[in-house]
Coordinates of C-alpha atoms in Angstrom, one line a residue:
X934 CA 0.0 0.0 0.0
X935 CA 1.3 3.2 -0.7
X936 CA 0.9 5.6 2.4
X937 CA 1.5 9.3 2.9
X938 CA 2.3 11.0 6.0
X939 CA 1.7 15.3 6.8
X940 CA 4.5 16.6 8.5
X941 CA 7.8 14.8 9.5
X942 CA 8.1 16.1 13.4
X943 CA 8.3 13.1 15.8
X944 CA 4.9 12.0 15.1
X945 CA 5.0 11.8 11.7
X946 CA 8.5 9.9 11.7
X947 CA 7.3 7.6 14.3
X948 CA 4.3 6.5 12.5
X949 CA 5.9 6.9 9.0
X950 CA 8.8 4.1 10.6
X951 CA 5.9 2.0 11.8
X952 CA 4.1 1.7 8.3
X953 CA 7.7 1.0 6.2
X954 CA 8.6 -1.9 8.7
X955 CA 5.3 -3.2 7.7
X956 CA 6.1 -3.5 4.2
X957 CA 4.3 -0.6 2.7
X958 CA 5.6 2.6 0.9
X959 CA 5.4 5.8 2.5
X960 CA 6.4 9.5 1.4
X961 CA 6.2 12.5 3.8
X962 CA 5.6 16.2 3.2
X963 CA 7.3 18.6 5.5
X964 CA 6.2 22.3 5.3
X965 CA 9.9 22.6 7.1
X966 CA 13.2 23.0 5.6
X967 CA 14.2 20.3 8.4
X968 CA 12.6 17.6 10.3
X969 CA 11.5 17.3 13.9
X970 CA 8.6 19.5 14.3
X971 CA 8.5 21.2 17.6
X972 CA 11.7 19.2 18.8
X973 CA 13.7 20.7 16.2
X974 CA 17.2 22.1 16.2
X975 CA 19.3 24.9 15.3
X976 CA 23.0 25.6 15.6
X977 CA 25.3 28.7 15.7
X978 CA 28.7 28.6 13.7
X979 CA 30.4 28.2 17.3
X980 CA 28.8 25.7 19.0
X981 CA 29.6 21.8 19.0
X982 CA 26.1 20.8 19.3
X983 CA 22.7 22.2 18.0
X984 CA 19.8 23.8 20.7
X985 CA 16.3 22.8 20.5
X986 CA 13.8 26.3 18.9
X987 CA 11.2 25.5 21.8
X988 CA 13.3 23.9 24.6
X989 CA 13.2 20.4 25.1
X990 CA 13.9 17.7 28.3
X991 CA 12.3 14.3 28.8
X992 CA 11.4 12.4 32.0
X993 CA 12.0 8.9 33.3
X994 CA 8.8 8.0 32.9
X995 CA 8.5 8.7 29.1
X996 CA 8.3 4.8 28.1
X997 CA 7.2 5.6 24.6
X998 CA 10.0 7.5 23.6
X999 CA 13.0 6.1 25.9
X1000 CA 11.6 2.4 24.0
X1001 CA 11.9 3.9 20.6
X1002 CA 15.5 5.1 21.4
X1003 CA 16.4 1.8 22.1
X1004 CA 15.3 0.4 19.0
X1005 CA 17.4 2.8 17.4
X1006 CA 20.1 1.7 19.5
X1007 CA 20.7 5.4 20.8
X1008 CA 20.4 4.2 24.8
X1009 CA 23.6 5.4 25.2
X1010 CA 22.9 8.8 23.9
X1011 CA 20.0 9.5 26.4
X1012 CA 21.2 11.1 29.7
X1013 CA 19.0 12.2 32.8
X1014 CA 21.0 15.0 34.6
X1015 CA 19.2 16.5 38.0
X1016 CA 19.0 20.3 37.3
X1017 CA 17.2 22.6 39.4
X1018 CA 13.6 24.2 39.0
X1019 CA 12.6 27.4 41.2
X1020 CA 10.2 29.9 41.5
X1021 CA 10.3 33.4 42.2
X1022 CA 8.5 34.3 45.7
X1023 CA 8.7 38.1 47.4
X1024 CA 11.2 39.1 44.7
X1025 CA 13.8 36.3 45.1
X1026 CA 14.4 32.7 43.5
X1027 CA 13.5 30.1 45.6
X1028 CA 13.8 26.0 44.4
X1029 CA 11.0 24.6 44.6
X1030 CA 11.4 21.0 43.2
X1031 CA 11.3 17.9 45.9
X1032 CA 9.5 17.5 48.8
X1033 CA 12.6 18.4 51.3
X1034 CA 12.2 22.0 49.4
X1035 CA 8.4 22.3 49.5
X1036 CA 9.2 21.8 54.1
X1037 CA 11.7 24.8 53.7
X1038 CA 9.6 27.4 51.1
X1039 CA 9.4 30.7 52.9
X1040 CA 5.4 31.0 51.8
X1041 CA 4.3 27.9 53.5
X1042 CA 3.7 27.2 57.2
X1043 CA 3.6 23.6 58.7
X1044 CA 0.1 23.2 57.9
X1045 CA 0.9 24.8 54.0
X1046 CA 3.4 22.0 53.8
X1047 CA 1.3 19.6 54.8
X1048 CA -1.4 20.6 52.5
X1049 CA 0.3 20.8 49.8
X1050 CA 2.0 17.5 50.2
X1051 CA -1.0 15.3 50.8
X1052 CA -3.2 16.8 47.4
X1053 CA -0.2 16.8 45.4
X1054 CA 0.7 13.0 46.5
X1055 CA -3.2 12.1 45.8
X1056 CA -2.6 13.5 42.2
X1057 CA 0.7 11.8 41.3
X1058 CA -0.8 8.4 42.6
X1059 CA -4.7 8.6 41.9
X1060 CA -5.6 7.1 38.6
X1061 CA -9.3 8.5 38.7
X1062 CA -8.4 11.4 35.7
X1063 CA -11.9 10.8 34.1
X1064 CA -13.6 12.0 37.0
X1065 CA -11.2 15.5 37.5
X1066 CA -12.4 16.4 33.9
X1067 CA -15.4 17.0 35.2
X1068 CA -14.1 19.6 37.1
X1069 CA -11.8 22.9 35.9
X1070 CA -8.1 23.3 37.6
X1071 CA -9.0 26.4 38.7
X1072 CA -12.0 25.7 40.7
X1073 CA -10.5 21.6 41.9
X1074 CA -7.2 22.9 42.8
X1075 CA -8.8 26.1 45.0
X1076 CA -11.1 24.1 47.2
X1077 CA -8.4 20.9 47.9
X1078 CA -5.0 23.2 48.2
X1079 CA -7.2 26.5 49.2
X1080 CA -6.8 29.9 48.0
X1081 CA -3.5 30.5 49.6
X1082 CA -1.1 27.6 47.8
X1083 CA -3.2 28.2 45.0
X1084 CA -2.8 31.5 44.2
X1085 CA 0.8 31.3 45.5
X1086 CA 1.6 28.7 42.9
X1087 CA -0.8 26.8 41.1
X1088 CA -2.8 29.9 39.6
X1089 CA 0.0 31.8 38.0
X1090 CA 1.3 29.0 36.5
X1091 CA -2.4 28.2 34.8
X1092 CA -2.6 31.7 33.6
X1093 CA 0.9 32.0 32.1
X1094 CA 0.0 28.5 30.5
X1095 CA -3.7 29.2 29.2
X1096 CA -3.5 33.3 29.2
X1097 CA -7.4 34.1 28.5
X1098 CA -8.1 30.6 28.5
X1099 CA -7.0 29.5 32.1
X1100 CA -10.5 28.9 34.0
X1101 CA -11.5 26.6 31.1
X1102 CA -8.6 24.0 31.8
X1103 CA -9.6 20.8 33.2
X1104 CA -8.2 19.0 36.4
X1105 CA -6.9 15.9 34.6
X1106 CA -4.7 18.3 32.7
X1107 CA -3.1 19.3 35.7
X1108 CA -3.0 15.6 37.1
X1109 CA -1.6 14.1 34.1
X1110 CA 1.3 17.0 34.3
X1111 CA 1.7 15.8 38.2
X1112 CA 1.2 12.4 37.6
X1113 CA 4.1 11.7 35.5
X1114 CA 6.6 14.5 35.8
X1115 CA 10.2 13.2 37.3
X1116 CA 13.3 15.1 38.9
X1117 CA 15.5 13.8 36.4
X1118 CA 15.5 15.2 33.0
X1119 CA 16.4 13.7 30.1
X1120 CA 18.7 14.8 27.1
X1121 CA 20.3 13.6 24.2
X1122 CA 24.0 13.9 23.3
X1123 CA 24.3 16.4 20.5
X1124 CA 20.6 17.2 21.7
X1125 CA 16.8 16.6 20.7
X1126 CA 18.4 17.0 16.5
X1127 CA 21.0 14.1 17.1
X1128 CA 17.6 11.5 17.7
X1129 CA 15.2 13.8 15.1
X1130 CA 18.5 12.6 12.6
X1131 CA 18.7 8.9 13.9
X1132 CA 14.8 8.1 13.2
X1133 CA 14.7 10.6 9.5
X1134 CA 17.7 8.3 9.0
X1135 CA 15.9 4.7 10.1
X1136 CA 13.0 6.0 8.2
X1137 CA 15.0 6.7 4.9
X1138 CA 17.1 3.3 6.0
X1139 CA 13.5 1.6 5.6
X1140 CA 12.4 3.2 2.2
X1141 CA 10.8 6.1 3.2
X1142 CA 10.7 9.3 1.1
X1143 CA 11.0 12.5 3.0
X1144 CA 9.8 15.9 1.4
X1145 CA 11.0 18.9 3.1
X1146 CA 9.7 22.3 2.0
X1147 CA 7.2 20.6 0.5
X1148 CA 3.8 22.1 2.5
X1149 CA 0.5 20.2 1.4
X1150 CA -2.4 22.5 -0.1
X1151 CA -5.1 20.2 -0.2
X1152 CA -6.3 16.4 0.5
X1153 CA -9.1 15.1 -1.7
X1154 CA -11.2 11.8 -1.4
X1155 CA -11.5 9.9 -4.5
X1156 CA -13.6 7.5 -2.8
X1157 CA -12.2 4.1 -3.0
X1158 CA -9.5 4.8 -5.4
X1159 CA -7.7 6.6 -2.8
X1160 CA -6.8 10.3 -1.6
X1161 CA -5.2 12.8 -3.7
X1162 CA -2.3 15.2 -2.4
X1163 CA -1.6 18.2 -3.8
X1164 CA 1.4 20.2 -3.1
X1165 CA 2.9 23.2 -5.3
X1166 CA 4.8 21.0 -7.4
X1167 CA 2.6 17.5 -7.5
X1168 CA -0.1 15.8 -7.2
X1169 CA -0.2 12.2 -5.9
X1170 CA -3.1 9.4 -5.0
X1171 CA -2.2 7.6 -2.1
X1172 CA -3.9 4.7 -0.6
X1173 CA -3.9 6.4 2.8
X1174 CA -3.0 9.6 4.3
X1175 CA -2.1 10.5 7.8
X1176 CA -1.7 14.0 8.7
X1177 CA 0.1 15.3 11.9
X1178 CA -0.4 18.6 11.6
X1179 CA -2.7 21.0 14.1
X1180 CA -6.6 20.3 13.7
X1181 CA -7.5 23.6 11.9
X1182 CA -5.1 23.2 9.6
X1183 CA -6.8 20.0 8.5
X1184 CA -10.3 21.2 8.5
X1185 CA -8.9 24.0 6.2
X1186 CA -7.1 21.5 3.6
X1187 CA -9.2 18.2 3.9
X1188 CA -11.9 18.2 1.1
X1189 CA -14.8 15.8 1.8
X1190 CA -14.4 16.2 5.7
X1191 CA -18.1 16.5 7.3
X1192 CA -18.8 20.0 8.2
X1193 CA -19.6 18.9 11.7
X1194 CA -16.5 17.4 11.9
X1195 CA -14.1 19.9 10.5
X1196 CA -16.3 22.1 12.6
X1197 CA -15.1 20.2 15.8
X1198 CA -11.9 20.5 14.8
X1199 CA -11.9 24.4 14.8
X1200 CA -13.9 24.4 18.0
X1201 CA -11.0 23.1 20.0
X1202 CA -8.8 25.7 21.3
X1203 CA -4.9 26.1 21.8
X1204 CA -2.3 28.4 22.5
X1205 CA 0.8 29.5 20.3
X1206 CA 4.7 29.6 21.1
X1207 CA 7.4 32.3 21.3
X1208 CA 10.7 31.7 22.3
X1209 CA 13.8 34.1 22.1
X1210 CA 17.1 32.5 22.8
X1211 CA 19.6 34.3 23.6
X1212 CA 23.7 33.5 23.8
X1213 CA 24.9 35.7 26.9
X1214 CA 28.5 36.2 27.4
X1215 CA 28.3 35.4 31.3
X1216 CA 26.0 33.1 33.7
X1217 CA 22.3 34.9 34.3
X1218 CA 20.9 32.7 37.1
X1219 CA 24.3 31.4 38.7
X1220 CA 23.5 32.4 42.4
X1221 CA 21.1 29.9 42.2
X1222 CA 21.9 27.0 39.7
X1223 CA 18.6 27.2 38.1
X1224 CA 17.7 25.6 35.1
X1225 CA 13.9 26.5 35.1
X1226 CA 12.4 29.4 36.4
X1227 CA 8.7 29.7 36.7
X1228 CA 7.5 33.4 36.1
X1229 CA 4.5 34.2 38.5
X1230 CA 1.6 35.7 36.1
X1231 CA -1.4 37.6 37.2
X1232 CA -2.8 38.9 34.2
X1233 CA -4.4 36.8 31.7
X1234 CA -4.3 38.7 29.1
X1235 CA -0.8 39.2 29.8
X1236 CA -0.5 42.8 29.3
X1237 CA -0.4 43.7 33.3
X1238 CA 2.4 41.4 34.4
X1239 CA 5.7 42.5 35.2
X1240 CA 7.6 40.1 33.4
X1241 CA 6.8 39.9 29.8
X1242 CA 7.4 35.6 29.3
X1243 CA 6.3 33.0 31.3
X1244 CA 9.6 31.1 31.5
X1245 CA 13.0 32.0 32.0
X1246 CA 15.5 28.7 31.0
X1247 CA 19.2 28.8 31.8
X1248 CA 20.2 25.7 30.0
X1249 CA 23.0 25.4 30.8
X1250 CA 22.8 25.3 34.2
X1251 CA 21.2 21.9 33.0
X1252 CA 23.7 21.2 29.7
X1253 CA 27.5 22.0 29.7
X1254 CA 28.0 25.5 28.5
X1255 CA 31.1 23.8 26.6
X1256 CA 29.1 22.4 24.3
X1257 CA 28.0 25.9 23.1
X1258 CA 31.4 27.6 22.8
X1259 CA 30.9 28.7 26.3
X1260 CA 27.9 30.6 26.0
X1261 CA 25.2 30.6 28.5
X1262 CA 22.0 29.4 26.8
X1263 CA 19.0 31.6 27.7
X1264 CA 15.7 31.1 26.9
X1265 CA 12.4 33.1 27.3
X1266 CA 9.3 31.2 26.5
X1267 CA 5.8 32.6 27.0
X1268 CA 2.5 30.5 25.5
X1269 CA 0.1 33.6 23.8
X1270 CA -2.9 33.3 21.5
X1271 CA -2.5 32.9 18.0
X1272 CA -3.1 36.5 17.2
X1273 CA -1.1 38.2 20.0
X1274 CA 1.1 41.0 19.1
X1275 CA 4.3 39.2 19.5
X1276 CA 3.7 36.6 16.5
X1277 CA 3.9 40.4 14.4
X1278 CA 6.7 42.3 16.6
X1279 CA 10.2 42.6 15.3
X1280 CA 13.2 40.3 16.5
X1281 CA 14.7 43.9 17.7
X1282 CA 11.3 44.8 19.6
X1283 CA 10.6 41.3 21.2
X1284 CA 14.4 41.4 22.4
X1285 CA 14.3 44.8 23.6
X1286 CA 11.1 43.7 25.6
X1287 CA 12.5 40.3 27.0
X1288 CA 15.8 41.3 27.8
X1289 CA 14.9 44.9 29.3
X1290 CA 13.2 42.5 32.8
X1291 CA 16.6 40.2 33.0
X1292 CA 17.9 42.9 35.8
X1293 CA 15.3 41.5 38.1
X1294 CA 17.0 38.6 38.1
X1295 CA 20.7 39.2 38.0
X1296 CA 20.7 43.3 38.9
X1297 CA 24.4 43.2 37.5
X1298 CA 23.3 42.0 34.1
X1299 CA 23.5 44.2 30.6
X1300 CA 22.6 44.6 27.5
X1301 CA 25.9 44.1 26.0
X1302 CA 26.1 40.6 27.7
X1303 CA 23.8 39.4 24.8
X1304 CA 26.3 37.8 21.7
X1305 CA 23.5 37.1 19.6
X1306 CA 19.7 36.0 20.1
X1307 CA 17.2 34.2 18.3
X1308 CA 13.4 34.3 17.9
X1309 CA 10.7 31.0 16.9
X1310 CA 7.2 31.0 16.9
X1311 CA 4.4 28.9 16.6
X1312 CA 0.7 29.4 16.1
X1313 CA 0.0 25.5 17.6
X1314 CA 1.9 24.6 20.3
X1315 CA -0.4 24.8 23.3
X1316 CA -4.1 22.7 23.1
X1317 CA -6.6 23.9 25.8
X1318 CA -8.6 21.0 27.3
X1319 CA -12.0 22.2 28.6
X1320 CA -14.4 20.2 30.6
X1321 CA -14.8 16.6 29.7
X1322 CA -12.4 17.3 26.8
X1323 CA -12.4 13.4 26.6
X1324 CA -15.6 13.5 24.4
X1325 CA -14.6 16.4 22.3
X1326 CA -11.0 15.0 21.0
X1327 CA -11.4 13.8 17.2
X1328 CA -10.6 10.5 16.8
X1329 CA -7.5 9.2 14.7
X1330 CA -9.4 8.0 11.8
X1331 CA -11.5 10.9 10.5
X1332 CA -14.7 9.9 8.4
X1333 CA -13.2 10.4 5.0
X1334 CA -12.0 7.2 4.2
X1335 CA -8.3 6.6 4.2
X1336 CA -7.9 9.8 6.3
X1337 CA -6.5 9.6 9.3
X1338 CA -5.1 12.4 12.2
X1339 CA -2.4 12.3 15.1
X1340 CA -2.1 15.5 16.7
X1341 CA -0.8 17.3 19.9
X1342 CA -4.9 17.7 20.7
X1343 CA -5.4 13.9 21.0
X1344 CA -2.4 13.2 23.5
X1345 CA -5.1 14.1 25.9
X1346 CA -5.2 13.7 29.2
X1347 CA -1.3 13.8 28.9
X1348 CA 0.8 17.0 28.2
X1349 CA 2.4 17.6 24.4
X1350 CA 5.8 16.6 24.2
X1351 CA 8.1 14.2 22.2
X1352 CA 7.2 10.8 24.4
X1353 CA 3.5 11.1 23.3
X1354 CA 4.3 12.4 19.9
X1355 CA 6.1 9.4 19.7
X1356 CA 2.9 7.3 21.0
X1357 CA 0.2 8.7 19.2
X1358 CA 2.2 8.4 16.0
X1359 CA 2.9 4.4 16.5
X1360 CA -1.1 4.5 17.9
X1361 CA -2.1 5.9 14.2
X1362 CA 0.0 3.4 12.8
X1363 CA -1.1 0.4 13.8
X1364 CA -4.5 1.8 13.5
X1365 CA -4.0 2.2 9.9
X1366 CA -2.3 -1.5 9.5
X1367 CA -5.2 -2.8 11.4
X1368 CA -8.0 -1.4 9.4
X1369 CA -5.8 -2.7 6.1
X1370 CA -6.9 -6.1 7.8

């Protein structure tokens, strides 16, 4: 059978390495001038390795990915380092990443502590997700911590995550986020490109085509001869297509689709990406070692808060700066609707913005410590899962026939990132092998 699959980030690959082992063909379109989706990489003339556009870590836990990497024989390439996450509280960093750190923050009391150490141990051991759908974070996570933790560190976090969006989020969001998070982070030598490479590779190894720069324009049913896909220099019938792009971008190119269902598909909701990495000539966050620091934000339209991104990643307090010709990696990551103003300001304005808060952090830093920055945006990075999301997710095979979707909206009730890119992707596969049967 001759297969095509939509966009070659890890998804796409998985799947794609899935179908050629079972003996079909497969080509896949990339909009990209690279592979790897979200999880790609760029690198700077100076640097020995390349740096992830959207930083990137994975957890111990992540079985889907971790078992691909070993069938790639890559195990050796995976390491789990222990860097350290923190949050800001009355204007000063403070970790906040294990329970012997949660007994000594400053904001709680003994009852605080014990509080927040009994809910939080309920969600990273209950199994009961279905039933905290019914319920928004906002509202489950205010009654069980109480207003104090919550709006001490639960709130800001859903607001910098969700922006106008944050009261709609479900609970099993936020227990799938607790449920399978781990203190060790892992990482790939030569980073998140070096295992991007290694699958293209296996999939090229197999018999796969890939086609980068090649965005799709249109998918049209020819009923039981097939699909046709149209791109700016072809047009091909394939047996079967699977797309792994966002939802509305389907529902736009898809011809056939029911309008109740392309409808569903633009009904779900998601946030977009910005990230402006920056190569500083000296350590930001040294005082404290901190790899991750989460930005408190108050303002959910984002225009009140005091610092202008959600996140503020020093990674190499997680990564060897030597790998990056001894620059310190910086990024600044903030989650914004699809039409916020900084998916139209300038590289200059959007560093001008970012950069003009780091005092806050480091009151000796300047201007002039930046070498050189970098700015990457995307319009879908973020899904927002309302109340019983569960019912609302499309499934993978659409109701054109031979059509079939794996996206970051049906991961759901876990998080996006790579491990469940990487299961959804296999999970379309065999889907599509099995209905070949």
């Amino acid at each position: 059978m001759k297969f095509a699959v939509v966009g070659a980030g890890i998804a796409g690959l998985s799947a794609a390495y899935d179908l050629l082992g079972a003996g079909h063909e497969v080509v896949i379109y990339e909009a990209a001038n690279q592979p790897g989706g979200l999880a790609a990489g760029f690198r700077d003339e100076r640097w020995e390795w390349p740096l992830e556009k959207f930083y990137h870590h994975l957890f111990t836990s992540d079985k889907q990915i971790i078992s691909l990497v070993k069938e790639l024989g890559m195990e050796d390439e995976l390491f789990f380092p222990r860097p350290t996450t923190s949050v800001i509280y009355d204007d000063r960093i403070v970790p906040f990443d294990s329970p012997r750190r949660w007994i000594t923050f400053p904001g709680f009391n003994l009852l605080d502590v014990g509080r927040f150490g009994l809910v939080s141990a309920y969600l990273r051991f209950s199994k009961s997700w279905r039933t905290l759908e019914k319920e928004t974070a906002d509202s489950w996570m205010r009654r069980w911590y109480g207003d104090k933790i919550y709006e001490m560190t639960w709130q800001p976090m859903l607001i910098g995550k969700f922006g106008p969006y944050y009261r709609e989020a479900n609970m099993a969001w936020m227990w799938a986020r607790l449920h399978v998070r781990s203190p060790k982070l892992g990482y790939f030598v030569g980073g998140f490109q070096t295992f991007v490479d290694r699958l293209a590779e296996a999939v090229e190894q197999r018999g796969g085509e890939i086609r980068l720069g090649s965005p799709v324009s249109r998918i049209e049913s020819l009923g039981e001869s097939g699909l046709r896909l149209v791109t700016a220099d072809d047009e091909i019938i394939f047996d079967r297509v699977l797309a792994t792009t966002s939802p509305g971008l389907l529902a736009r190119i898809a011809d056939g689709l029911p309008d109740a269902y392309t409808d569903s598909l633009r009904e779900l909701k998601s946030m977009g990406a910005v990230v402006m990495t920056l190569a500083l000539k000296q350590p930001l966050l040294a005082a404290s070692n901190t790899y991750w620091l989460n930005i408190p934000a108050h303002s959910p339209d984002k225009s009140k808060n005091e610092i202008p991104f959600l996140a503020l990643v020093e990674h190499t307090n997680y990564i060897d700066h030597k790998h990056y010709g001894g620059d310190t990696i910086v990024y600044c990551g903030d989650y914004v609707p699809a039409d916020h103003a900084y998916f139209s300001m300038s590289q200059d304005e959007l560093q001008e913005l970012f950069t003009g808060v780091l005092h806050k952090f480091n009151p000796d830093f300047k201007p002039e410590w930046v070498r050189k920055s970098w700015v990457f945006r995307e319009r879908y990075a973020q899904p927002v899962p309302g109340l019983n999301h569960s019912e609302k997710i499309p499934s993978i095979r659409t109701p054109l026939n031979g059509l079939y979707l794996a996206s970051m909206s049906q991961v759901y009730p876990w998080d996006r990132g790579t491990n469940f890119a990487v299961e959804i992707g296999r999970q379309a596969a065999q889907l599509m092998l099995d209905d070949l049967k």
